[in-house]
CSV table of C-alpha atoms in Angstrom, one decimal:
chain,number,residue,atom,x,y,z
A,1,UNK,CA,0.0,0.0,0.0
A,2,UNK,CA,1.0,3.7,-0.5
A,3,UNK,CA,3.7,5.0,2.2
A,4,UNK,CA,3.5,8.7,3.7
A,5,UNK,CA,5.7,9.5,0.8
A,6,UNK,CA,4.6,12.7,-0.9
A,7,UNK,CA,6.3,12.3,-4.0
A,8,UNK,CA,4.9,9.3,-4.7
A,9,UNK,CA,1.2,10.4,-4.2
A,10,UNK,CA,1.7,13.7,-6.4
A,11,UNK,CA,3.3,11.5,-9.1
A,12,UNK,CA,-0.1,8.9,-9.0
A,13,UNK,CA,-1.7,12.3,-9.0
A,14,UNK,CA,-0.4,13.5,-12.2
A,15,UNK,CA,-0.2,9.9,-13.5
A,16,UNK,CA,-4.0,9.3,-12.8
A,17,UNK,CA,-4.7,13.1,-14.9
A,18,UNK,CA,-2.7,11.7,-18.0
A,19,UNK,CA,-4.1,8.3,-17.8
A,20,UNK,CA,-7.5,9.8,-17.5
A,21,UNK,CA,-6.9,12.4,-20.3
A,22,UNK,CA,-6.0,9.7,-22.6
A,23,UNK,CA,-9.0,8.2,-22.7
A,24,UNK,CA,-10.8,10.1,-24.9
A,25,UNK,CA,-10.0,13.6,-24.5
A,26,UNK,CA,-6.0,13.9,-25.1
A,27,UNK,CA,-3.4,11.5,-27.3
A,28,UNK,CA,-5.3,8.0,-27.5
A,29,UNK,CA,-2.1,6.9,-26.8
A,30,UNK,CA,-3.1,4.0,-25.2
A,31,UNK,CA,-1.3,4.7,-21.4
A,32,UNK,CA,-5.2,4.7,-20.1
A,33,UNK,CA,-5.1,0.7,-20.7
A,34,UNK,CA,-4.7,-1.3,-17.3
A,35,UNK,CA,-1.9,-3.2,-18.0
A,36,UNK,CA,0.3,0.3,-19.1
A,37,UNK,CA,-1.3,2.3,-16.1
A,38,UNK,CA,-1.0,-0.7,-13.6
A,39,UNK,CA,3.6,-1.1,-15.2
A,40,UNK,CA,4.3,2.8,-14.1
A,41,UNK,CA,2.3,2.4,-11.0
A,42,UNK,CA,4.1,-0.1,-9.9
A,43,UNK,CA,7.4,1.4,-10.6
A,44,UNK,CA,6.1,5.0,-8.7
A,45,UNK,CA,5.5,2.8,-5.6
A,46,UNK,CA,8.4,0.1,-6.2
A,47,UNK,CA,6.3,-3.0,-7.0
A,48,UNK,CA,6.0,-3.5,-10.4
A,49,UNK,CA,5.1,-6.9,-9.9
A,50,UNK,CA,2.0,-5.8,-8.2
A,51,UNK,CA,1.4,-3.5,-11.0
A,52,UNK,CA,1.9,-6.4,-13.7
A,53,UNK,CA,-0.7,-8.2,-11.8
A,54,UNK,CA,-3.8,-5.9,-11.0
A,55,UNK,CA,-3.0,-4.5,-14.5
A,56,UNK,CA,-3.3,-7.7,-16.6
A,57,UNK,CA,-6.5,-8.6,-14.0
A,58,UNK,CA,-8.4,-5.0,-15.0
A,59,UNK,CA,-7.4,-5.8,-18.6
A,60,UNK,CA,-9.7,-8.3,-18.9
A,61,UNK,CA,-12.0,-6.9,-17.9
A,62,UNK,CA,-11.2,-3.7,-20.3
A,63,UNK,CA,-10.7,-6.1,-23.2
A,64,UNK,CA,-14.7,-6.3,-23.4
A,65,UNK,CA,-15.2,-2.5,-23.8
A,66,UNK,CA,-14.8,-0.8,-26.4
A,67,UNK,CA,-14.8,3.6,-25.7
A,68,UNK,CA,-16.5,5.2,-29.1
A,69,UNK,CA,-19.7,7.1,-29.4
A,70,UNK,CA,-21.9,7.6,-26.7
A,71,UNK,CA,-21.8,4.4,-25.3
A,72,UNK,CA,-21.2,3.6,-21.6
A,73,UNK,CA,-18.0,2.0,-20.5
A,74,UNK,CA,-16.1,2.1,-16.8
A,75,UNK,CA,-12.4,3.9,-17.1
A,76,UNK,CA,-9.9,1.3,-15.8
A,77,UNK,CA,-6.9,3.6,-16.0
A,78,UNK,CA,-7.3,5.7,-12.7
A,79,UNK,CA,-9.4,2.7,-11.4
A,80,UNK,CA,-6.1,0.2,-12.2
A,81,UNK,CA,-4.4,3.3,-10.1
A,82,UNK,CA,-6.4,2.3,-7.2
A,83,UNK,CA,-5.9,-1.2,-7.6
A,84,UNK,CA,-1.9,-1.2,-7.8
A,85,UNK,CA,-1.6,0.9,-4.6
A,86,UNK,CA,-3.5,-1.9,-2.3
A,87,UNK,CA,-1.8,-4.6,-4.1
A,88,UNK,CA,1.8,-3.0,-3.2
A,89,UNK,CA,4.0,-4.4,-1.0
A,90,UNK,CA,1.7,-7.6,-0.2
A,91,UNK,CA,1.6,-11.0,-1.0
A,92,UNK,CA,-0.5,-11.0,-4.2
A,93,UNK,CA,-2.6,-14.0,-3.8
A,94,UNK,CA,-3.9,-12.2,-0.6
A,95,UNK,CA,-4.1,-8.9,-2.1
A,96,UNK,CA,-4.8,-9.6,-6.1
A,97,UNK,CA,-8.7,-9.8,-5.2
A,98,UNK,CA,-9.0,-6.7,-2.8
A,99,UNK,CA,-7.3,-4.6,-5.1
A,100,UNK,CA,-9.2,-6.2,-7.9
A,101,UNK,CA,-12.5,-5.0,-6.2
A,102,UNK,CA,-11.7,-1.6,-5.6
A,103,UNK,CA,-10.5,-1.0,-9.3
A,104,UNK,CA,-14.0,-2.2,-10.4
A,105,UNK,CA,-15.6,-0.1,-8.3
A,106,UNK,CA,-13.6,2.6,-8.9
A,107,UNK,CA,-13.9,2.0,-12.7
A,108,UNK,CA,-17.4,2.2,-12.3
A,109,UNK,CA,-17.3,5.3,-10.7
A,110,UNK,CA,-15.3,6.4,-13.4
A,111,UNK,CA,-18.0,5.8,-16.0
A,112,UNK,CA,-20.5,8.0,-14.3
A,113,UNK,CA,-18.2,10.3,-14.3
A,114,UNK,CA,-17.4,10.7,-18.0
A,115,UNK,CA,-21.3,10.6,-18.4
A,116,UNK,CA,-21.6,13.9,-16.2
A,117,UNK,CA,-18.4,15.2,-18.2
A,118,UNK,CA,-20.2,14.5,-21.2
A,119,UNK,CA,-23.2,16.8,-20.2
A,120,UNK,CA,-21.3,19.2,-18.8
A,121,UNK,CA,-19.5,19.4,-22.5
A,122,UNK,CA,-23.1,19.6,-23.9
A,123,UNK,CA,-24.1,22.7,-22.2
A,124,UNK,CA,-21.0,24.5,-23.1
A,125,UNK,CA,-21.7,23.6,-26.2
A,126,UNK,CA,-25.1,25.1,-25.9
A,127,UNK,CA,-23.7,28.3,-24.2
A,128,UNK,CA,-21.5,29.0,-27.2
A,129,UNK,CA,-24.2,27.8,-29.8
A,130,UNK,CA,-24.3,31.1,-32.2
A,131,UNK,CA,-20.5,31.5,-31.7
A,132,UNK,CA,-19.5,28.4,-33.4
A,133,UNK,CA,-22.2,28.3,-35.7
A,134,UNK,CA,-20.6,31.4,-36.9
A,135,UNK,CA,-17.0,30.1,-37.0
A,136,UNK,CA,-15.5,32.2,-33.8
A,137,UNK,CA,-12.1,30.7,-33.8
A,138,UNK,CA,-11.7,32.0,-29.6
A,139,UNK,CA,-15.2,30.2,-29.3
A,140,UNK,CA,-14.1,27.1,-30.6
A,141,UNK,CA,-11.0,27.3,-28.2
A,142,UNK,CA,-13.1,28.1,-25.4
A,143,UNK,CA,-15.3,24.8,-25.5
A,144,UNK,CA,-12.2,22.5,-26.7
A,145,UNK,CA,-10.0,23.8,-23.7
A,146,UNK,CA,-13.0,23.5,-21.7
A,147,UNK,CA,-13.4,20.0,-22.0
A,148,UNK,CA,-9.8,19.3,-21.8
A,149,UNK,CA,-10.0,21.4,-18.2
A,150,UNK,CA,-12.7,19.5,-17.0
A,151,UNK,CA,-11.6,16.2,-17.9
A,152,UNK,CA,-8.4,16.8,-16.5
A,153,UNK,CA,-10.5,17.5,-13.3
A,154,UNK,CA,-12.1,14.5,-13.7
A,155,UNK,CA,-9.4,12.8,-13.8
A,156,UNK,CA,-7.3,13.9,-11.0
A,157,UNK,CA,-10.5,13.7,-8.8
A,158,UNK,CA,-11.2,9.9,-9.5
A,159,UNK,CA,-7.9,9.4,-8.8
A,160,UNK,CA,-7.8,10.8,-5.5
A,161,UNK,CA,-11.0,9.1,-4.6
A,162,UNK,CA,-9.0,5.6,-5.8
A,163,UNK,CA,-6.0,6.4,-3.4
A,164,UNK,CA,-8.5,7.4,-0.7
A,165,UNK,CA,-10.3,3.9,-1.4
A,166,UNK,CA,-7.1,1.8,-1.6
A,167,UNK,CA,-5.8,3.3,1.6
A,168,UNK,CA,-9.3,2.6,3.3
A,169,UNK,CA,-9.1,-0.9,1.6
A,170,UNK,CA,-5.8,-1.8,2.9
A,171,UNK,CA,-6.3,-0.4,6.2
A,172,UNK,CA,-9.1,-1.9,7.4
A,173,UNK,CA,-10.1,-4.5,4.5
A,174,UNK,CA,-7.8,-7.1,5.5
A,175,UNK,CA,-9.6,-10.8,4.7
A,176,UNK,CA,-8.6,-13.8,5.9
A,177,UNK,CA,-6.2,-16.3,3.7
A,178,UNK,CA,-8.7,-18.4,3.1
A,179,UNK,CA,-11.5,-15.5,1.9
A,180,UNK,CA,-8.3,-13.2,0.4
A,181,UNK,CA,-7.1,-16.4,-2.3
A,182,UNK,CA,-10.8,-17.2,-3.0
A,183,UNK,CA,-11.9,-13.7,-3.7
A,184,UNK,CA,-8.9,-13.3,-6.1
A,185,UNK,CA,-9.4,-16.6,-7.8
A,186,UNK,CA,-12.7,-15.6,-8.7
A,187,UNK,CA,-12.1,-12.2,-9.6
A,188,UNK,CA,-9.7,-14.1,-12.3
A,189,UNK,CA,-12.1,-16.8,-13.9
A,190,UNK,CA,-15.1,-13.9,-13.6
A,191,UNK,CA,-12.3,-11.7,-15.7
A,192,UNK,CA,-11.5,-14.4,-18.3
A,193,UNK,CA,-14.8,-14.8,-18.9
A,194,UNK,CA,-15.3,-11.4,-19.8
A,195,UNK,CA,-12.1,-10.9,-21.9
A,196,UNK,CA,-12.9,-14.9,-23.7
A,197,UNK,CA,-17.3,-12.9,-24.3
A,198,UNK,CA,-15.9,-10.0,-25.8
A,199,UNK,CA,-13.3,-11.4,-27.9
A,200,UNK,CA,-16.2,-13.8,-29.1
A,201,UNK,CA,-18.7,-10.8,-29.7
A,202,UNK,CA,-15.9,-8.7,-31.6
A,203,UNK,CA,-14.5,-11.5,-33.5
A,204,UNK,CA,-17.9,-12.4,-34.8
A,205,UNK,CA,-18.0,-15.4,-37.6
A,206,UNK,CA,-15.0,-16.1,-40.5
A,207,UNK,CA,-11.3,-15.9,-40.6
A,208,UNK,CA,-11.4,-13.5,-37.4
A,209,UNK,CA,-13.1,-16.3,-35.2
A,210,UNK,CA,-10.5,-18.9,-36.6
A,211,UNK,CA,-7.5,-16.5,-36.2
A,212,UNK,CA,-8.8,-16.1,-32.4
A,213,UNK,CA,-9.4,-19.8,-31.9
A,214,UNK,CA,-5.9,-20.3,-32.9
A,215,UNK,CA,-4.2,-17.6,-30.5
A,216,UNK,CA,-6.1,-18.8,-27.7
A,217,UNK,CA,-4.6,-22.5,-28.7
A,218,UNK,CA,-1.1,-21.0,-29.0
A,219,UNK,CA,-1.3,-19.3,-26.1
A,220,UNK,CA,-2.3,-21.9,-24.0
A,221,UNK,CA,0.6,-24.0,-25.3
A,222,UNK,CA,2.9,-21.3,-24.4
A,223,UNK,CA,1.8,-21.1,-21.2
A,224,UNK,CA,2.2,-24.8,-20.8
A,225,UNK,CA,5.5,-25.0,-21.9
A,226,UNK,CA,6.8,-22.0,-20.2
């Protein structure tokens, strides 16, 4: 779990803004995926390990969303945030499913959240109507440095609540071994499930489904043998 260090909770600060950014708002660059967020969180609080493992674990669950449009989808980057920092510094197979937990709920969070940043866009939108219906070039800046503002305020905010979560988490959350390994182990087949129904759904019928049955045959054989 996070120490009293100061650095290290201004750098998950800035960290969470980015990841959050990236989403949708900033770059696309694809830091806002679990498994990236989860690698440098580990490395701001010295366990990359932990941060491999609650990061591959929320990117199973990401792997059956896809972020276009309007639709409604959790954000896993702050959310994998969370995660990481009550996963560090414990044994994982006591911590992988508490810190699993939290980044869902976080993630969930999250997605209300973009659906209030979302309206909050709309209005300014609405505000500044005639302007960019007349091609205002300071208008235009206004509402697309707006939105960048406010998800950036989002973002930092979700990730303080996911540090304030993990800290309560690993504070007073402590499960038994027996609870602790079974929580994790579920969390793991629920999020295989979900990676192995979206794959399905996106893969649909064809050469897609047959290149995806033979990855998933390869990769077991890796696993095997490795």
């Amino acid at each position: 779990m996070i120490g009293a260090d100061p650095l290290a909770l201004i750098a998950l600060l800035v960290w969470g803004t980015l990841v959050g950014l990236d989403l949708v708002s900033v770059g696309q660059t694809m830091i806002a995926r679990p498994l990236v967020a989860g690698t440098v969180t580990g490395v701001i609080l010295g366990d990359i390990g932990a941060g491999l493992r609650v990061g591959v674990l929320l990117e199973l669950f990401a792997l059956d969303v896809l972020p276009v449009g309007a639709a409604r989808y959790p954000d896993y980057g702050p959310a994998t945030i969370a995660g990481v920092a009550v996963a560090a510094g414990a044994p994982w197979e006591l911590s992988l499913g508490l810190a699993g937990t939290v980044g869902l709920i976080i993630a969930v969070i999250g997605g209300w959240s973009l659906q209030a940043l979302r309206g909050m866009n709309a209005a300014a939108v609405q505000r500044h109507a005639a302007a960019l219906a007349a091609g205002e070039e300071r208008a235009i800046l206004r509402v697309q440095y707006g939105g960048v503002a406010r998800d950036a305020a989002r973002s930092a905010l979700l990730t303080a609540l996911g540090l304030a979560a993990a800290w309560v988490a690993a504070t007073f959350g402590r499960l038994d071994r027996r609870t602790a390994v079974a929580l994790s182990l579920t969390l793991v087949g629920v999020g295989l499930a979900a990676a192995l129904g979206g794959a399905l759904r996106n893969a649909g019928h064809g050469n897609r489904l047959r290149w995806l049955a033979a990855g998933i045959v390869v990769g077991l054989a890796l696993a095997v043998l490795i």
